mmCIF file of C-alpha atoms in Angstrom:
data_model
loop_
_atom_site.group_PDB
_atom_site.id
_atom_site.type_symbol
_atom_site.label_atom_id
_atom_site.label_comp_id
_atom_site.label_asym_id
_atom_site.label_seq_id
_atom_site.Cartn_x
_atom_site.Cartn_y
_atom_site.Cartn_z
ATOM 1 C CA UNK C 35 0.000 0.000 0.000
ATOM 2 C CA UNK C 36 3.220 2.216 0.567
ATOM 3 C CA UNK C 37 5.423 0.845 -1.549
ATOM 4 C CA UNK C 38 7.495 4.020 -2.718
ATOM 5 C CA UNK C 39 6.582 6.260 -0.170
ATOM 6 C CA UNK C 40 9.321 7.687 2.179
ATOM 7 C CA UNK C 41 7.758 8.699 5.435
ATOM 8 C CA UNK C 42 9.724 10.963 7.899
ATOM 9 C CA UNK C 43 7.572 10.368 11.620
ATOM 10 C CA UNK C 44 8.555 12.478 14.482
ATOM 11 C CA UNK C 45 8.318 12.154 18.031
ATOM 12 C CA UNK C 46 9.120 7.836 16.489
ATOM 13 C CA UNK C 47 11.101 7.122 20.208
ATOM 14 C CA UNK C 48 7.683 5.598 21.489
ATOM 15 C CA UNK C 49 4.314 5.407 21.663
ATOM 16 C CA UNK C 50 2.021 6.341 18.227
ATOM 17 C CA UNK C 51 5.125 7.587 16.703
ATOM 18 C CA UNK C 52 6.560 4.091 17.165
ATOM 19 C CA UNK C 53 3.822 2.318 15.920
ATOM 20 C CA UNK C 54 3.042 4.872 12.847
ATOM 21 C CA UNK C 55 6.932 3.148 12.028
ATOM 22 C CA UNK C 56 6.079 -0.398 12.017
ATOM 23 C CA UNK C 57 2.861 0.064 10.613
ATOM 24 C CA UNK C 58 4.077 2.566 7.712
ATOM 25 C CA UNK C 59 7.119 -0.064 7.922
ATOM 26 C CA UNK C 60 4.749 -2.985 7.439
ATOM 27 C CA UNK C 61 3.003 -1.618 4.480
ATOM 28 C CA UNK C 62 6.155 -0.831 2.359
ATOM 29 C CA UNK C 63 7.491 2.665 2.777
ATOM 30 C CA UNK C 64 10.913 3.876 3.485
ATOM 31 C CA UNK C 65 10.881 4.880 7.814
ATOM 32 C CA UNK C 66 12.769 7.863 8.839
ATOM 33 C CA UNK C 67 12.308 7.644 12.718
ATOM 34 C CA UNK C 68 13.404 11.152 13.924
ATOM 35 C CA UNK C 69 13.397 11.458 17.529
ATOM 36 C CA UNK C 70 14.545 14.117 20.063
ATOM 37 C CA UNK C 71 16.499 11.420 21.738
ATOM 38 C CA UNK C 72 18.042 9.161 18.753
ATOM 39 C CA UNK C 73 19.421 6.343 20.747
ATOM 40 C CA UNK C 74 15.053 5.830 21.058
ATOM 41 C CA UNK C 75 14.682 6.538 16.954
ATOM 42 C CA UNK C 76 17.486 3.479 16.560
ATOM 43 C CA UNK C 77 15.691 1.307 19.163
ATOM 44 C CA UNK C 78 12.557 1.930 16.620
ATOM 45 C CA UNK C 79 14.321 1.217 13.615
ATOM 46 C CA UNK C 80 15.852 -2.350 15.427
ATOM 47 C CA UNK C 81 12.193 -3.399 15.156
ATOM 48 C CA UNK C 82 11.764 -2.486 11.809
ATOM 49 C CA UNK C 83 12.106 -5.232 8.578
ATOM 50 C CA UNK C 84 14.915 -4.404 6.224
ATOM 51 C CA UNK C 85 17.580 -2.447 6.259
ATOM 52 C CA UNK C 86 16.947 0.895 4.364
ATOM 53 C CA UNK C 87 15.426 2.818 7.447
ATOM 54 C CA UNK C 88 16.925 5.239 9.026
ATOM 55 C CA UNK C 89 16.901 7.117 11.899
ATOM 56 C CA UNK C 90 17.731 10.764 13.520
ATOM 57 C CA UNK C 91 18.017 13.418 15.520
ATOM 58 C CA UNK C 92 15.519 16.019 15.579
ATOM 59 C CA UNK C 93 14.512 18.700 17.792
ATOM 60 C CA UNK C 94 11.317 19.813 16.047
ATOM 61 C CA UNK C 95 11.409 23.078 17.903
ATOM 62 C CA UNK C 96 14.562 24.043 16.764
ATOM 63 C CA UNK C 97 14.746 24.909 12.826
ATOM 64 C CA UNK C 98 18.719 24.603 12.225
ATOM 65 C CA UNK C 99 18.460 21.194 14.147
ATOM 66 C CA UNK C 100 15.642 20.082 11.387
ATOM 67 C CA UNK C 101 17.330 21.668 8.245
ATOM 68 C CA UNK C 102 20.395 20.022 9.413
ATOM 69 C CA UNK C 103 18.099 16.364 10.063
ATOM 70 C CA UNK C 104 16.566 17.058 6.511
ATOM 71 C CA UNK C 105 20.363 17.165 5.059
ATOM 72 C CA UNK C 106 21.540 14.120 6.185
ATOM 73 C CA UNK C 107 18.050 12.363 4.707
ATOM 74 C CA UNK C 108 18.788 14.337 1.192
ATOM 75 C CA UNK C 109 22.180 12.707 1.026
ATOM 76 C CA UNK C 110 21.523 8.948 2.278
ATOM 77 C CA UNK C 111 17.784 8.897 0.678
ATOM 78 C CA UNK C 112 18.470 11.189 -2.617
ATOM 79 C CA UNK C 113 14.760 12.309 -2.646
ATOM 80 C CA UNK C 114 12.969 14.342 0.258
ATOM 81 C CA UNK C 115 10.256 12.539 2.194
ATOM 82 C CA UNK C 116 6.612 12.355 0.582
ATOM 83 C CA UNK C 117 4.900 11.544 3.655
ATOM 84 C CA UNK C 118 5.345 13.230 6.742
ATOM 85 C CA UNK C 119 3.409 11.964 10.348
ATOM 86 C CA UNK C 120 3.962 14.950 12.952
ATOM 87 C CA UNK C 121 3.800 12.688 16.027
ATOM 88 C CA UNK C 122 6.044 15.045 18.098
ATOM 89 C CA UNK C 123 4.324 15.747 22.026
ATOM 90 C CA UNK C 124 4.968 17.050 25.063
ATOM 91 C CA UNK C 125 3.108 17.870 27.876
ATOM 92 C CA UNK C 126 3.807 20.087 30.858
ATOM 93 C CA UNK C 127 0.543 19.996 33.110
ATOM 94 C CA UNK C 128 -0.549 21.941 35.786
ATOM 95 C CA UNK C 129 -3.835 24.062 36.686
ATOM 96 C CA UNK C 130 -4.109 27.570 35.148
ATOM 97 C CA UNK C 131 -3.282 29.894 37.954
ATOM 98 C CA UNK C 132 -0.443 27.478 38.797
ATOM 99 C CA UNK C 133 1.225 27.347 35.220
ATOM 100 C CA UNK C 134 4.280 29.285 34.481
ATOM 101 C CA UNK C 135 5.734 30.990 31.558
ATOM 102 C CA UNK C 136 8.000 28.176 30.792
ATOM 103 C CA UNK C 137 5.578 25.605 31.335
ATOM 104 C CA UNK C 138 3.036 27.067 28.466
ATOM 105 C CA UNK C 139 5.671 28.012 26.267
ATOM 106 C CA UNK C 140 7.561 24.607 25.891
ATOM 107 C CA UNK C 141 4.465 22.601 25.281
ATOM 108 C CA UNK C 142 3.419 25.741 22.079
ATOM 109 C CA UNK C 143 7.028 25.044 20.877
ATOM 110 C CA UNK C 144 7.013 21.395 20.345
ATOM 111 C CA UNK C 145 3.508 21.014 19.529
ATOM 112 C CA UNK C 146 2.486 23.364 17.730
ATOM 113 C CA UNK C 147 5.258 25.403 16.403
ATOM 114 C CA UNK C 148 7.520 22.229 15.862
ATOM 115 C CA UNK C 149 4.769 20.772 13.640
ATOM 116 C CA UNK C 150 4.632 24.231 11.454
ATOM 117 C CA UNK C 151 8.686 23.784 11.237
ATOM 118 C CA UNK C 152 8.885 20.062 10.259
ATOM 119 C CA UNK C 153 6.336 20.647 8.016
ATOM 120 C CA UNK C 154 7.130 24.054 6.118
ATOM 121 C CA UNK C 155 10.577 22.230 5.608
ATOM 122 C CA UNK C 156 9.572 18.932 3.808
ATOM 123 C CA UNK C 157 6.834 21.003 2.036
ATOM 124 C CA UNK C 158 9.239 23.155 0.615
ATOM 125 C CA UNK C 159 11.350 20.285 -0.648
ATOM 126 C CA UNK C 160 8.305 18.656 -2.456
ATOM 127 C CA UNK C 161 7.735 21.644 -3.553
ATOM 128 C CA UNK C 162 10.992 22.495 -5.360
ATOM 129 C CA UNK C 163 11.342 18.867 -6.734
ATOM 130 C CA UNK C 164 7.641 19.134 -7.704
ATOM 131 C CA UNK C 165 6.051 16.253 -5.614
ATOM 132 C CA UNK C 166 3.169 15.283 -4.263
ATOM 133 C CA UNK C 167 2.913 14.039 -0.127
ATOM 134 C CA UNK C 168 1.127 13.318 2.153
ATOM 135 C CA UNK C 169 0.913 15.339 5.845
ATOM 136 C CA UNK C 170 -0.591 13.896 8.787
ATOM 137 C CA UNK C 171 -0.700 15.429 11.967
ATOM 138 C CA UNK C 172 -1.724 14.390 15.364
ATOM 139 C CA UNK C 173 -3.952 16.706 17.412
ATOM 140 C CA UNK C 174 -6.506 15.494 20.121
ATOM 141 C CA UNK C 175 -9.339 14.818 21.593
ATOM 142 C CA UNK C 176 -8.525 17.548 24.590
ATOM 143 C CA UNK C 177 -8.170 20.198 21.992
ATOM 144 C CA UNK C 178 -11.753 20.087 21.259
ATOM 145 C CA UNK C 179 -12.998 19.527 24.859
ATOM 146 C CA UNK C 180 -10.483 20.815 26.977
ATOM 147 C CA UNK C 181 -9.127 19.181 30.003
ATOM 148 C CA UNK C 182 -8.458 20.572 33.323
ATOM 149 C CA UNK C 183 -4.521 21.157 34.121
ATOM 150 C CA UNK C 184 -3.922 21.262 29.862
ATOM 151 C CA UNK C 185 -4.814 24.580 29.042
ATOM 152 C CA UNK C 186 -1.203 24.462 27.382
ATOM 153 C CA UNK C 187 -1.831 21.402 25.847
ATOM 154 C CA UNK C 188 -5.537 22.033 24.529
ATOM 155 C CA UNK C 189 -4.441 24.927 23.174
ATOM 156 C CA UNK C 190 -1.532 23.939 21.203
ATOM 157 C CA UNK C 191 -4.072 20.528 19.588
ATOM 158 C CA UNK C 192 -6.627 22.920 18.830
ATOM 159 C CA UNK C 193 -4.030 24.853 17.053
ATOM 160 C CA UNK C 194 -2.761 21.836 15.080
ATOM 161 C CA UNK C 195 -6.112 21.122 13.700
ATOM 162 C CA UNK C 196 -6.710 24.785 12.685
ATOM 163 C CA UNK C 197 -3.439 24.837 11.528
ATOM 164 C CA UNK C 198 -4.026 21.731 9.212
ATOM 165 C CA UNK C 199 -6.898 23.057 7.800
ATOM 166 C CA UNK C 200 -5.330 26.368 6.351
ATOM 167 C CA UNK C 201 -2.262 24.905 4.953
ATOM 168 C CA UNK C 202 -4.523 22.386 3.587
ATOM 169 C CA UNK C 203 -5.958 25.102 1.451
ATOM 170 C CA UNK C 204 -2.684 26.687 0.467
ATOM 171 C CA UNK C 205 -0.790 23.451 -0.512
ATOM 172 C CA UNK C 206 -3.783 21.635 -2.578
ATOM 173 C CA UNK C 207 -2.569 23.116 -5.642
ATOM 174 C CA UNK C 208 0.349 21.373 -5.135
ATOM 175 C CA UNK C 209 -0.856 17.748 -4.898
ATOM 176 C CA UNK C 210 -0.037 17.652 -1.071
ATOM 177 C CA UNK C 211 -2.367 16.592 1.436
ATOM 178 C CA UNK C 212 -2.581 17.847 4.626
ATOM 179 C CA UNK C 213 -4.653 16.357 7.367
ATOM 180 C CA UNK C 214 -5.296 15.532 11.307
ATOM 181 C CA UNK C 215 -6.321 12.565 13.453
ATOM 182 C CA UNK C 216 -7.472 13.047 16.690
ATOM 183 C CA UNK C 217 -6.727 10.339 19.098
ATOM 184 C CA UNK C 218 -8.559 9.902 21.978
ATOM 185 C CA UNK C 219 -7.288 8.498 25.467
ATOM 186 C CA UNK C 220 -4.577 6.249 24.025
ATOM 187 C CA UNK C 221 -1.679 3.950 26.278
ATOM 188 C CA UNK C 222 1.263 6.031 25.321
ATOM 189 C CA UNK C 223 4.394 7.069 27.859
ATOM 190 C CA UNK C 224 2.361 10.246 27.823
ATOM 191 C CA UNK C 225 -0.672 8.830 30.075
ATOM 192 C CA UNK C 226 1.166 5.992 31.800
ATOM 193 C CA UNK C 227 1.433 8.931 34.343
ATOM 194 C CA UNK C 228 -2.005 9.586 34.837
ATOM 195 C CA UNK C 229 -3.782 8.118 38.234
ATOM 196 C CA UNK C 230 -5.709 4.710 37.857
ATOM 197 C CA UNK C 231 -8.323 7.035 38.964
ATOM 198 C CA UNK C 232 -8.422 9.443 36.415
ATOM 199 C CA UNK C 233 -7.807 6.893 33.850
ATOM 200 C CA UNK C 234 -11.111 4.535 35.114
ATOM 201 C CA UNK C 235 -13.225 8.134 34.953
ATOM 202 C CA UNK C 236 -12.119 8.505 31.289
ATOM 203 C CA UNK C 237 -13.012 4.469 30.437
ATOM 204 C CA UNK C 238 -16.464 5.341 31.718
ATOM 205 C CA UNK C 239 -17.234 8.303 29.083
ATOM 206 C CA UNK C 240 -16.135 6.069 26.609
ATOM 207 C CA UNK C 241 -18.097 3.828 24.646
ATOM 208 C CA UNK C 242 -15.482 1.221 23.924
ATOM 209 C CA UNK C 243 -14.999 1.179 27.532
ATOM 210 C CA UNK C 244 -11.329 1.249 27.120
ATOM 211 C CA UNK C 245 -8.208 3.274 26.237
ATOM 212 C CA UNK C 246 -6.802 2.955 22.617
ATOM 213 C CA UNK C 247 -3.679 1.241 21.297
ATOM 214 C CA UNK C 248 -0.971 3.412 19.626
ATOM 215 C CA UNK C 249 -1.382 1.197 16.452
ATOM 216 C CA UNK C 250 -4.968 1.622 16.061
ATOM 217 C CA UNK C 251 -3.750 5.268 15.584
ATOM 218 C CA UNK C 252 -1.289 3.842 13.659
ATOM 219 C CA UNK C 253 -3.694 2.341 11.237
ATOM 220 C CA UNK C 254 -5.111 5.032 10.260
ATOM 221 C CA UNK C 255 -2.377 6.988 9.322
ATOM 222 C CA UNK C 256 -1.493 4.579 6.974
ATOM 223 C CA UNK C 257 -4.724 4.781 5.700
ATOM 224 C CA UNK C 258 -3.577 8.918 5.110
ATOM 225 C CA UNK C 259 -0.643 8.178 3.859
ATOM 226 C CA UNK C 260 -1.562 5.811 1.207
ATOM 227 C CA UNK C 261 -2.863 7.170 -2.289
ATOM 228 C CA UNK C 262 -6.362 4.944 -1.051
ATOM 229 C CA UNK C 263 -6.616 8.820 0.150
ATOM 230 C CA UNK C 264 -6.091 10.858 -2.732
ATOM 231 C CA UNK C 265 -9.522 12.838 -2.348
ATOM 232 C CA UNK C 266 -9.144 13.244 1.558
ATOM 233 C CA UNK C 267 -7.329 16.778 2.585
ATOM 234 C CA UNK C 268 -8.121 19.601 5.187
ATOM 235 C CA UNK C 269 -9.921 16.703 7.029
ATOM 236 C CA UNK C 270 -10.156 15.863 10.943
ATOM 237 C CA UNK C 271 -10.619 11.804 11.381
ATOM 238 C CA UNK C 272 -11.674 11.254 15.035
ATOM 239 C CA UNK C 273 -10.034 8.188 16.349
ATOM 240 C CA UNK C 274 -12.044 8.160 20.168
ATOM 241 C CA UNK C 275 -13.271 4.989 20.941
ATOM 242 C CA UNK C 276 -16.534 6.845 20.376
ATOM 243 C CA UNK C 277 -16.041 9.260 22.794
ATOM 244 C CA UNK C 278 -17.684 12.603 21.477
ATOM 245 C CA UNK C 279 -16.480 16.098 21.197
#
């Protein structure tokens, strides 16, 4: 289904950025596993088939550290990537009148300003070679509904969905997609922290009665990366469980 595609996925250390590279992986394209922390990126590629993957370092909120990331791919890949999964997350969480400066700013500069960076930077290289790609990013659910101690974090996924939807506009002409998913409670590192508590409160709103599974995210990024797509752009896919917005 991806045979020919070369996928760059950030944030591909763990969690849905892991499994968007073994699912991409599984389905034929070329993995680029970029990862903050590469030592993580290699440990994805390790579980990868074949041996034409590659991984590297990439600080998504930093633009010399991506031009320099994009580089190194030019050279070893000799074509930029035509599908890119912005997978990239942090969170910071604390209540409102608690939250500093810092706090609010480094969750904006991963999540929402490193996904305008990565992006703007393989766009432009499809661009100049005159290719078409595929953009998927990954918002969520708490950007539509909000979730107490996320203001930073809500605000940043509601921005990646608006986000999506303008560049969608501006890069159709082109022949490159742009589009979101928008998990919702999934078993990443990101809510292993959360309190059995919290996390049986959330299982109850939900229909499925259960958190999802990084691949099931995984799944249907494929789906968005695959030309089974090719009439789907500027579009928000809801992947909740059934949990509403």
């Amino acid at each position: 289904m991806l045979a020919g595609k070369i996928a760059l996925i950030t944030g591909a250390g763990s969690g849905i950025g892991r499994a968007a590279c073994q699912i991409l992986s599984r389905e034929g394209a070329q993995i680029i596993a970029a990862d903050q922390n590469e030592s993580n990126a290699a440990q994805t590629i390790e579980l990868l088939s074949g041996s034409h993957h590659l991984s590297v370092s990439m600080d998504v909120s930093n633009s010399s550290t991506i031009s320099q990331a994009l580089s190194s791919i030019q050279s070893d890949v000799s074509a930029p990537p035509n599908v890119l999964v912005n997978c990239a997350g942090i969170t910071r969480d604390e209540f409102f009148l608690k939250m500093s400066e810092k706090q609010f700013q480094e969750v904006f500069d991963v999540n929402l300003k490193g996904t305008f960076l990565v992006s703007q930077a393989v766009c432009r290289n499809l661009v100049e070679a005159k290719l078409s790609g595929s953009i998927i990013n990954i918002a969520s659910i708490v950007g539509r509904t909000g979730n107490m101690g996320q203001a930073n974090y809500a605000a940043t996924k509601a921005g990646v969905e608006a986000f999506t939807k303008s560049v969608a506009q501006e890069l159709a002409g082109f022949s490159i997609r742009v589009n979101t998913i928008i998990p919702g409670f999934i078993d990443t590192p990101m809510t292993s922290t959360v309190p059995d508590k919290v996390k049986q409160k959330f299982q109850h709103l939900i229909p499925l009665k259960r958190f999802g599974k990084p691949e099931e995210i995984a799944e249907v990024i494929s789906f968005l990366a695959s030309d089974r797509s090719s009439y789907v752009t500027g579009t928000s896919i809801l992947v909740t469980g059934g949990l509403a917005t």
